[in-house]
Coordinates of C-alpha atoms and ligand atoms in Angstrom, one line a residue:
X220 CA 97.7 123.7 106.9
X221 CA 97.3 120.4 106.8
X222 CA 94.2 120.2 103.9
X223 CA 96.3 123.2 102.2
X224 CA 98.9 120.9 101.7
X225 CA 96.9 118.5 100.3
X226 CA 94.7 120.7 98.2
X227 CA 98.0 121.8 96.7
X228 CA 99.1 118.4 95.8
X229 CA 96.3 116.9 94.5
X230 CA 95.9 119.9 92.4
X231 CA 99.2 119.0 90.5
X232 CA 98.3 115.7 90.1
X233 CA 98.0 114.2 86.4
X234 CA 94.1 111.8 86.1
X235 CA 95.0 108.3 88.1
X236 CA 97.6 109.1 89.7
X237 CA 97.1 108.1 93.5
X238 CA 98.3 110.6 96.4
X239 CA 99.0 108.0 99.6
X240 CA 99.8 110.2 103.0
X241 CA 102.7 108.5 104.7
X242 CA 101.9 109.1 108.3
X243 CA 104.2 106.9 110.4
X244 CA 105.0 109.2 113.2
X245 CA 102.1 111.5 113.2
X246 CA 99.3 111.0 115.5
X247 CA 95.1 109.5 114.8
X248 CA 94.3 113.3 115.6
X249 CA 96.4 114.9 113.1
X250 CA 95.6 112.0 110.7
X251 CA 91.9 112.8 111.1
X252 CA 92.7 116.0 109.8
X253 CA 93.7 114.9 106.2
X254 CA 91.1 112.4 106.6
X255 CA 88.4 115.5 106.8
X256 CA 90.0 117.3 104.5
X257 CA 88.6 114.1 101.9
X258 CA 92.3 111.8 102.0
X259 CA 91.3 108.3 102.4
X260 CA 94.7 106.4 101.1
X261 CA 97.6 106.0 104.7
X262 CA 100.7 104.5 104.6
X263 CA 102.4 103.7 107.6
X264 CA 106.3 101.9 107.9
X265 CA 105.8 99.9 111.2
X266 CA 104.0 97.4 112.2
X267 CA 103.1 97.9 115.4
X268 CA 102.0 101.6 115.2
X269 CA 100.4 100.6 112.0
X270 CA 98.1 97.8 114.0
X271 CA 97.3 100.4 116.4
X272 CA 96.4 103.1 113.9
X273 CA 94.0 101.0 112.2
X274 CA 91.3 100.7 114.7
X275 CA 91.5 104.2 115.7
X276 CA 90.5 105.5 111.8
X277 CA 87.2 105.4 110.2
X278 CA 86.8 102.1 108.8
X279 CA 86.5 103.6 104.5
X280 CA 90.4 103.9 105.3
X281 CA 92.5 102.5 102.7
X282 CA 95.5 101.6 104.3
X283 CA 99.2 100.7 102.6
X284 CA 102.1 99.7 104.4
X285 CA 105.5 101.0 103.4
X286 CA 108.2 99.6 105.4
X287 CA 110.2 96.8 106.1
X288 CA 108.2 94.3 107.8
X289 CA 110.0 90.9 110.1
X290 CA 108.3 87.7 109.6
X291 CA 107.0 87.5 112.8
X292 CA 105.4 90.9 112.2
X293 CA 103.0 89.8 109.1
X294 CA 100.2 89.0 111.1
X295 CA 100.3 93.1 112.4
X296 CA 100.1 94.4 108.8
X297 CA 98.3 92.0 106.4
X298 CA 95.1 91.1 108.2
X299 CA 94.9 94.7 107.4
X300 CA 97.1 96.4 104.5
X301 CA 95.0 96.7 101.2
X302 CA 98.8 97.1 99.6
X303 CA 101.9 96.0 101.1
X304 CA 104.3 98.0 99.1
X305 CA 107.4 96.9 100.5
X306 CA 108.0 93.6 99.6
X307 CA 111.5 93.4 99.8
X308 CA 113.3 89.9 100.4
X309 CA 112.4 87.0 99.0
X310 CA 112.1 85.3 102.4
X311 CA 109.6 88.3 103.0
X312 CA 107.7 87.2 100.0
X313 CA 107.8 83.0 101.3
X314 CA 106.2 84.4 104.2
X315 CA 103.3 86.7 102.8
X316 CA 102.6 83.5 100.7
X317 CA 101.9 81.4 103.4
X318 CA 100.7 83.6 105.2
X319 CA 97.9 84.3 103.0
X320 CA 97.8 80.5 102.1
X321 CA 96.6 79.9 106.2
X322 CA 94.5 82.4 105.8
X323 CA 92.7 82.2 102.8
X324 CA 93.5 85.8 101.7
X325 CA 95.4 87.2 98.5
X326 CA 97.5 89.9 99.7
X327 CA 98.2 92.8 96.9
X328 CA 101.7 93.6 96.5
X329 CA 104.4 95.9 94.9
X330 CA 107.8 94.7 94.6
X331 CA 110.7 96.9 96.0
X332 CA 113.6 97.5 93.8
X333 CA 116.7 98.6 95.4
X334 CA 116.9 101.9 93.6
X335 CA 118.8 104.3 95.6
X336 CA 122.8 104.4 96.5
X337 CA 122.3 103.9 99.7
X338 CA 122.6 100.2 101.2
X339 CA 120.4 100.9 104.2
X340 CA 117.5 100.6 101.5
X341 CA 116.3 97.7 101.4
X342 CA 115.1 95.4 98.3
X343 CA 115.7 93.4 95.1
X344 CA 117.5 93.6 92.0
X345 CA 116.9 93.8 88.8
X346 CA 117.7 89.7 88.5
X347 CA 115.8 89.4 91.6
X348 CA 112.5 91.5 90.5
X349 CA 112.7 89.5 87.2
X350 CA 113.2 85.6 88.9
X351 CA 110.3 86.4 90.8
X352 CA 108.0 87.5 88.4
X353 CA 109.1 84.5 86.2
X354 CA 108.0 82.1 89.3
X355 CA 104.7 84.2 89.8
X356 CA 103.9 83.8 86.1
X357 CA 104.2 80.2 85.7
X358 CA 102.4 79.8 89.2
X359 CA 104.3 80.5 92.6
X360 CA 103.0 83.0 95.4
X361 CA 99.6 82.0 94.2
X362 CA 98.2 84.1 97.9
X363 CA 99.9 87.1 96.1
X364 CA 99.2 89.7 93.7
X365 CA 101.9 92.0 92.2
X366 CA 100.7 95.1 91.2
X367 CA 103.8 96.5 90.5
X368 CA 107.2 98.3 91.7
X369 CA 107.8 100.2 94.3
X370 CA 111.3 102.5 94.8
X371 CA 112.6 105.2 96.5
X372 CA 115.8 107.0 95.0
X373 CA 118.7 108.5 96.2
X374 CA 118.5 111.1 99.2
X375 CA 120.6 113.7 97.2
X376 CA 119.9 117.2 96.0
X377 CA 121.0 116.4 92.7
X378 CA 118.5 116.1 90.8
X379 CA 120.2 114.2 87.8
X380 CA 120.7 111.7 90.6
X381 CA 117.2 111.4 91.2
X382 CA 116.0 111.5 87.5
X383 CA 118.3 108.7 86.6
X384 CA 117.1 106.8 89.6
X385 CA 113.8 107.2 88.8
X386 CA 114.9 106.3 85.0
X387 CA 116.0 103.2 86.2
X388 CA 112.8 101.8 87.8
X389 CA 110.4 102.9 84.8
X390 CA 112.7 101.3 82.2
X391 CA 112.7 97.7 84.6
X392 CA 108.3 97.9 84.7
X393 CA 108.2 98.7 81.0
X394 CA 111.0 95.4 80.6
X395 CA 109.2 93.3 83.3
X396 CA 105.8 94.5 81.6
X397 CA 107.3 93.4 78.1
X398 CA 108.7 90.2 79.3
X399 CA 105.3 89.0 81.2
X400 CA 102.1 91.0 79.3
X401 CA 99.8 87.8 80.9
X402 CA 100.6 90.1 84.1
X403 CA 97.8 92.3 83.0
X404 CA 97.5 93.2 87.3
X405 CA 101.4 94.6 87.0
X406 CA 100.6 98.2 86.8
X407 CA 101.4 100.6 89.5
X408 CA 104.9 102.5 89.7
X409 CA 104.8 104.0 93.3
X410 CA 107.9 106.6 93.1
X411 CA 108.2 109.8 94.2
X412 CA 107.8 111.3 97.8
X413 CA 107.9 114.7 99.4
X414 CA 111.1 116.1 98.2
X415 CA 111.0 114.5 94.6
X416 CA 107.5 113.8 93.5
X417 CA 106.8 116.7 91.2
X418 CA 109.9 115.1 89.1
X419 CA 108.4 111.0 89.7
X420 CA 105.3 112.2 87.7
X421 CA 107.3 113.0 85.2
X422 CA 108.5 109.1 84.6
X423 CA 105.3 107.7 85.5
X424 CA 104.9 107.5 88.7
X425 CA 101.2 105.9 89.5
X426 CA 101.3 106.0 93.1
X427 CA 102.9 108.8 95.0
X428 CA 104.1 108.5 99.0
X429 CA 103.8 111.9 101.2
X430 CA 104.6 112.4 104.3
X431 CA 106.6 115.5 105.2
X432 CA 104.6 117.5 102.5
X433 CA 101.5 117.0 104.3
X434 CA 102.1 116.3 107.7
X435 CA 105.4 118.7 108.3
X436 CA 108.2 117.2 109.9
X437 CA 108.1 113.8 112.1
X438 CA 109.2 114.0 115.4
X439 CA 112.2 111.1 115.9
Ligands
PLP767 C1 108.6 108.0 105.1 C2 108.4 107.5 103.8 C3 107.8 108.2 102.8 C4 107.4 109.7 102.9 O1 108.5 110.5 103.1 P1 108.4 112.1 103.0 O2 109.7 112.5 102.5 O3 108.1 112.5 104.4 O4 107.3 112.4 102.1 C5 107.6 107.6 101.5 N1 107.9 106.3 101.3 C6 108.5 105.6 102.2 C7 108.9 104.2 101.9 C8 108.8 106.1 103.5 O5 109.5 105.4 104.4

């Protein structure tokens, strides 16, 4: 099932577009099965099972992390993460700074706009996305590399909802891309996940998060 799901995914998807299985939940063993079935990109939302994950997979795993992360967490995920998509406070960010000051280590990083209606969904605003990016450009979070935005829309069936949503976040890269073009590294637009991705390709999406529509549902 598993490599069907994939097979069918990947089959839809444009040149360059990158297909990350979100697997938080799901055990090493099912995992292994994408993994044989050629997926190499795994996301996972917490830190601890994320930690524990890692050492249990072959070692050509790229691995993203997707979820909100405490400070006192950071040294669970970025010794490891390849991408931290989630970066979504600026007190987050001061953290994975100098955490990767201590360490010697740039840690590659997508900003999360807050993009859906619901407040549980963490993030920053437009105002935020942009203040940052002005810092970053004329030299802060030098331990960090943003490669881009990172969103999830609204959990609705409507998909006018969604398309707007996902409306939203390309119009702020193309601004934030237009505002700072010495960001040449600012690329990546991760939108899109099980229930909406087939419409995320649609306004841009380069990265793509799927978990249900590989795996099948996560036990809570
Ligand atoms: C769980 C999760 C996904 C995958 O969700 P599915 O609907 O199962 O595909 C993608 N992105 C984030 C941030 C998630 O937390």
């Amino acid at each position: 099932m598993i490599q069907e799901n994939l097979a069918r995914i990947r089959g839809a998807l444009p040149e360059g577009v990158k297909l990350v299985a979100v697997s938080k939940f799901h055990p090493v063993e099912t995992m292994m099965e994408a993994y044989e079935a050629g997926q190499r990109c795994f996301a996972e939302n917490r830190p601890q099972e994320f930690c524990e994950k890692v050492p249990r997979m072959p070692s050509d795993v790229e691995w993203h992390f997707t979820g909100h992360i405490q400070t006192n967490k950071l040294k669970l995920v970025l010794p490891y993460a390849q991408l931290v998509q989630s970066v979504d406070s600026l007190r987050l960010l001061q953290a994975i700074d100098r955490w990767g000051t201590a360490n010697d280590k740039t840690i590659n990083a997508l900003l999360q706009f807050h993009l859906g209606a619901e407040e549980t969904k963490g993030g920053f605003d437009e105002v935020g996305i942009f203040s940052v990016l002005r810092e970053y450009a004329d030299g802060a979070y030098g331990h960090v590399r943003f490669r881009g935005l990172m969103g999830m829309a609204t959990f609705t069936d409507d998909e006018s909802v969604i398309r707007s949503d996902f409306a939203r976040i390309r119009d702020l890269k193309q601004r934030m891309n237009a505002a700072f073009p010495q960001l040449s590294d600012f690329t990546e637009l991760s939108i899109g996940m099980s229930g909406d991705w087939h419409i995320a390709l649609e306004y841009g999406a380069t990265i793509i998060r799927i978990g249900t529509a590989i795996f099948g549902h996560r036990q809570y």
